[in-house]
């Protein structure tokens, strides 16, 4: 007879329940500290208890590739936390909860606004370079996840997911 150790779930269903209880919000708390002059000492939450506390914001004229990257973020956060993040455009964006601004200043007008206000800077990035940064934009928490082109933005999104706890492998994802 195999005994279950206290700290390790015995079945994948137990792991899924554990991850839903912990949620992406707690996993993200360790690195998504708000920065900048208007920042508070609080943590940025994406989800908690299976409930979304964030939305993914695309630029008004974002190419289909950015939508695909947003759907990848949405899918993995749902797997981690059980919460379904909404995907909206900058015009549809509401100030309820954290907004994940996906893309660079050329593809997302809200990111361009943050750069114009000197809250974030993309001009010094090398090819395939990206940023993941939490800040306050107009008094609201945002997480900028992007680069100067599609590939760099995709790299930023997958880096964010890895920081949330996703492990990408050739055979499967954990």
mmCIF file of C-alpha atoms in Angstrom:
data_model
loop_
_atom_site.group_PDB
_atom_site.id
_atom_site.type_symbol
_atom_site.label_atom_id
_atom_site.label_comp_id
_atom_site.label_asym_id
_atom_site.label_seq_id
_atom_site.Cartn_x
_atom_site.Cartn_y
_atom_site.Cartn_z
ATOM 1 C CA UNK A 1 0.000 0.000 0.000
ATOM 2 C CA UNK A 2 1.323 3.432 -0.963
ATOM 3 C CA UNK A 3 0.741 6.194 1.521
ATOM 4 C CA UNK A 4 0.180 9.746 0.435
ATOM 5 C CA UNK A 5 2.711 12.211 1.828
ATOM 6 C CA UNK A 6 1.193 15.219 3.548
ATOM 7 C CA UNK A 7 2.760 17.880 1.324
ATOM 8 C CA UNK A 8 2.253 16.149 -2.018
ATOM 9 C CA UNK A 9 -1.117 15.543 -3.659
ATOM 10 C CA UNK A 10 -1.624 11.973 -4.841
ATOM 11 C CA UNK A 11 -3.623 12.663 -8.009
ATOM 12 C CA UNK A 12 -3.705 15.323 -10.706
ATOM 13 C CA UNK A 13 -7.227 16.279 -9.574
ATOM 14 C CA UNK A 14 -5.797 17.104 -6.156
ATOM 15 C CA UNK A 15 -3.124 19.247 -7.801
ATOM 16 C CA UNK A 16 -5.736 21.095 -9.861
ATOM 17 C CA UNK A 17 -7.831 21.792 -6.757
ATOM 18 C CA UNK A 18 -4.726 22.959 -4.934
ATOM 19 C CA UNK A 19 -3.785 25.342 -7.763
ATOM 20 C CA UNK A 20 -7.331 26.691 -7.912
ATOM 21 C CA UNK A 21 -7.264 27.346 -4.183
ATOM 22 C CA UNK A 22 -3.891 29.054 -4.327
ATOM 23 C CA UNK A 23 -4.838 30.870 -7.568
ATOM 24 C CA UNK A 24 -2.740 32.871 -9.953
ATOM 25 C CA UNK A 25 -3.134 35.962 -7.805
ATOM 26 C CA UNK A 26 -1.114 34.498 -4.967
ATOM 27 C CA UNK A 27 1.422 32.960 -7.348
ATOM 28 C CA UNK A 28 1.834 36.325 -9.076
ATOM 29 C CA UNK A 29 2.146 38.227 -5.817
ATOM 30 C CA UNK A 30 5.820 37.416 -5.435
ATOM 31 C CA UNK A 31 6.913 39.343 -8.508
ATOM 32 C CA UNK A 32 4.101 41.611 -9.603
ATOM 33 C CA UNK A 33 4.908 44.320 -7.106
ATOM 34 C CA UNK A 34 3.745 47.691 -8.314
ATOM 35 C CA UNK A 35 6.524 50.078 -9.269
ATOM 36 C CA UNK A 36 6.815 53.744 -10.055
ATOM 37 C CA UNK A 37 6.246 56.935 -8.119
ATOM 38 C CA UNK A 38 2.503 56.423 -7.712
ATOM 39 C CA UNK A 39 2.833 52.808 -6.600
ATOM 40 C CA UNK A 40 1.518 51.436 -3.387
ATOM 41 C CA UNK A 41 3.014 48.652 -1.323
ATOM 42 C CA UNK A 42 0.172 46.333 -2.373
ATOM 43 C CA UNK A 43 0.268 43.369 -4.671
ATOM 44 C CA UNK A 44 -1.256 43.063 -8.105
ATOM 45 C CA UNK A 45 -3.794 40.246 -8.251
ATOM 46 C CA UNK A 46 -4.815 38.515 -11.450
ATOM 47 C CA UNK A 47 -7.213 36.020 -9.894
ATOM 48 C CA UNK A 48 -8.198 34.669 -6.524
ATOM 49 C CA UNK A 49 -10.470 31.831 -5.538
ATOM 50 C CA UNK A 50 -11.413 31.073 -9.132
ATOM 51 C CA UNK A 51 -12.564 34.666 -9.711
ATOM 52 C CA UNK A 52 -10.865 37.012 -12.194
ATOM 53 C CA UNK A 53 -9.426 40.272 -10.837
ATOM 54 C CA UNK A 54 -7.873 41.312 -14.147
ATOM 55 C CA UNK A 55 -8.523 41.660 -17.848
ATOM 56 C CA UNK A 56 -6.227 41.402 -20.860
ATOM 57 C CA UNK A 57 -6.197 44.611 -22.913
ATOM 58 C CA UNK A 58 -5.291 44.651 -26.605
ATOM 59 C CA UNK A 59 -4.775 47.683 -28.812
ATOM 60 C CA UNK A 60 -7.713 48.849 -30.924
ATOM 61 C CA UNK A 61 -6.064 47.705 -34.160
ATOM 62 C CA UNK A 62 -4.104 44.756 -32.798
ATOM 63 C CA UNK A 63 -3.125 42.139 -35.354
ATOM 64 C CA UNK A 64 -4.653 38.618 -34.988
ATOM 65 C CA UNK A 65 -1.359 37.334 -33.558
ATOM 66 C CA UNK A 66 -1.815 39.553 -30.476
ATOM 67 C CA UNK A 67 -5.304 38.098 -29.983
ATOM 68 C CA UNK A 68 -3.782 34.597 -30.100
ATOM 69 C CA UNK A 69 -1.186 35.579 -27.468
ATOM 70 C CA UNK A 70 -3.986 37.025 -25.316
ATOM 71 C CA UNK A 71 -5.919 33.766 -25.646
ATOM 72 C CA UNK A 72 -2.823 31.837 -24.545
ATOM 73 C CA UNK A 73 -2.543 34.020 -21.429
ATOM 74 C CA UNK A 74 -6.249 33.584 -20.788
ATOM 75 C CA UNK A 75 -6.048 29.797 -21.192
ATOM 76 C CA UNK A 76 -3.107 29.271 -18.860
ATOM 77 C CA UNK A 77 -4.430 31.617 -16.156
ATOM 78 C CA UNK A 78 -7.713 29.661 -16.337
ATOM 79 C CA UNK A 79 -5.783 26.393 -15.905
ATOM 80 C CA UNK A 80 -3.827 27.823 -12.964
ATOM 81 C CA UNK A 81 -6.665 29.515 -11.131
ATOM 82 C CA UNK A 82 -10.020 28.518 -12.593
ATOM 83 C CA UNK A 83 -10.640 32.196 -13.435
ATOM 84 C CA UNK A 84 -11.497 33.405 -16.939
ATOM 85 C CA UNK A 85 -9.799 36.724 -17.726
ATOM 86 C CA UNK A 86 -11.711 38.862 -20.215
ATOM 87 C CA UNK A 87 -9.943 39.932 -23.411
ATOM 88 C CA UNK A 88 -10.917 43.489 -24.327
ATOM 89 C CA UNK A 89 -9.633 46.336 -26.482
ATOM 90 C CA UNK A 90 -8.294 49.565 -25.044
ATOM 91 C CA UNK A 91 -11.595 51.316 -25.847
ATOM 92 C CA UNK A 92 -13.588 48.603 -24.015
ATOM 93 C CA UNK A 93 -11.184 48.521 -21.086
ATOM 94 C CA UNK A 94 -12.729 49.229 -17.739
ATOM 95 C CA UNK A 95 -10.881 50.248 -14.612
ATOM 96 C CA UNK A 96 -12.226 47.380 -12.489
ATOM 97 C CA UNK A 97 -9.241 45.315 -11.360
ATOM 98 C CA UNK A 98 -5.827 44.948 -12.899
ATOM 99 C CA UNK A 99 -5.427 45.440 -16.631
ATOM 100 C CA UNK A 100 -2.784 43.387 -18.447
ATOM 101 C CA UNK A 101 -1.688 45.619 -21.319
ATOM 102 C CA UNK A 102 -0.485 43.287 -24.057
ATOM 103 C CA UNK A 103 1.909 44.573 -26.704
ATOM 104 C CA UNK A 104 4.227 47.494 -27.203
ATOM 105 C CA UNK A 105 3.533 51.182 -27.819
ATOM 106 C CA UNK A 106 3.073 50.588 -31.577
ATOM 107 C CA UNK A 107 0.349 47.975 -31.074
ATOM 108 C CA UNK A 108 -1.414 49.115 -27.887
ATOM 109 C CA UNK A 109 -2.406 52.748 -27.321
ATOM 110 C CA UNK A 110 -2.552 52.298 -23.537
ATOM 111 C CA UNK A 111 1.079 51.136 -23.556
ATOM 112 C CA UNK A 112 1.915 54.150 -25.744
ATOM 113 C CA UNK A 113 0.216 56.368 -23.155
ATOM 114 C CA UNK A 114 2.281 54.806 -20.349
ATOM 115 C CA UNK A 115 5.447 55.383 -22.362
ATOM 116 C CA UNK A 116 4.435 58.971 -23.136
ATOM 117 C CA UNK A 117 3.990 59.543 -19.387
ATOM 118 C CA UNK A 118 7.491 58.069 -18.903
ATOM 119 C CA UNK A 119 6.200 55.186 -16.776
ATOM 120 C CA UNK A 120 7.822 52.623 -19.075
ATOM 121 C CA UNK A 121 10.389 52.700 -21.887
ATOM 122 C CA UNK A 122 10.580 50.474 -24.962
ATOM 123 C CA UNK A 123 13.087 52.395 -27.100
ATOM 124 C CA UNK A 124 16.186 50.779 -25.578
ATOM 125 C CA UNK A 125 15.025 47.199 -26.103
ATOM 126 C CA UNK A 126 17.124 44.992 -28.350
ATOM 127 C CA UNK A 127 15.617 42.677 -30.967
ATOM 128 C CA UNK A 128 13.276 40.202 -29.211
ATOM 129 C CA UNK A 129 13.639 42.180 -25.961
ATOM 130 C CA UNK A 130 10.534 42.566 -23.806
ATOM 131 C CA UNK A 131 9.197 44.091 -20.617
ATOM 132 C CA UNK A 132 6.973 42.810 -17.850
ATOM 133 C CA UNK A 133 6.272 45.650 -15.484
ATOM 134 C CA UNK A 134 3.563 46.526 -12.983
ATOM 135 C CA UNK A 135 2.685 50.177 -12.573
ATOM 136 C CA UNK A 136 -0.161 52.574 -11.964
ATOM 137 C CA UNK A 137 -1.651 54.217 -15.035
ATOM 138 C CA UNK A 138 -4.081 57.000 -14.196
ATOM 139 C CA UNK A 139 -4.376 55.625 -10.657
ATOM 140 C CA UNK A 140 -5.254 52.107 -11.778
ATOM 141 C CA UNK A 141 -3.024 49.006 -11.578
ATOM 142 C CA UNK A 142 -1.711 47.699 -14.887
ATOM 143 C CA UNK A 143 0.818 45.073 -15.893
ATOM 144 C CA UNK A 144 2.583 45.852 -19.159
ATOM 145 C CA UNK A 145 3.503 42.632 -21.010
ATOM 146 C CA UNK A 146 5.091 43.415 -24.329
ATOM 147 C CA UNK A 147 7.886 44.125 -26.729
ATOM 148 C CA UNK A 148 8.416 46.145 -29.873
ATOM 149 C CA UNK A 149 7.009 43.426 -32.159
ATOM 150 C CA UNK A 150 4.833 40.321 -32.146
ATOM 151 C CA UNK A 151 7.600 37.842 -31.292
ATOM 152 C CA UNK A 152 8.895 39.900 -28.369
ATOM 153 C CA UNK A 153 5.360 40.266 -26.997
ATOM 154 C CA UNK A 154 4.865 36.508 -27.217
ATOM 155 C CA UNK A 155 8.138 35.974 -25.324
ATOM 156 C CA UNK A 156 6.928 38.395 -22.643
ATOM 157 C CA UNK A 157 3.621 36.555 -22.283
ATOM 158 C CA UNK A 158 5.278 33.164 -21.904
ATOM 159 C CA UNK A 159 7.777 34.595 -19.410
ATOM 160 C CA UNK A 160 4.855 35.928 -17.371
ATOM 161 C CA UNK A 161 3.236 32.491 -17.440
ATOM 162 C CA UNK A 162 6.471 30.857 -16.300
ATOM 163 C CA UNK A 163 6.690 33.323 -13.404
ATOM 164 C CA UNK A 164 3.133 32.354 -12.489
ATOM 165 C CA UNK A 165 4.234 28.725 -12.251
ATOM 166 C CA UNK A 166 3.665 27.175 -15.683
ATOM 167 C CA UNK A 167 6.459 24.865 -16.825
ATOM 168 C CA UNK A 168 6.710 24.316 -20.583
ATOM 169 C CA UNK A 169 8.134 20.977 -21.701
ATOM 170 C CA UNK A 170 8.473 19.244 -25.048
ATOM 171 C CA UNK A 171 6.055 16.491 -24.067
ATOM 172 C CA UNK A 172 3.501 18.539 -22.128
ATOM 173 C CA UNK A 173 3.006 21.636 -19.974
ATOM 174 C CA UNK A 174 2.841 21.583 -16.198
#
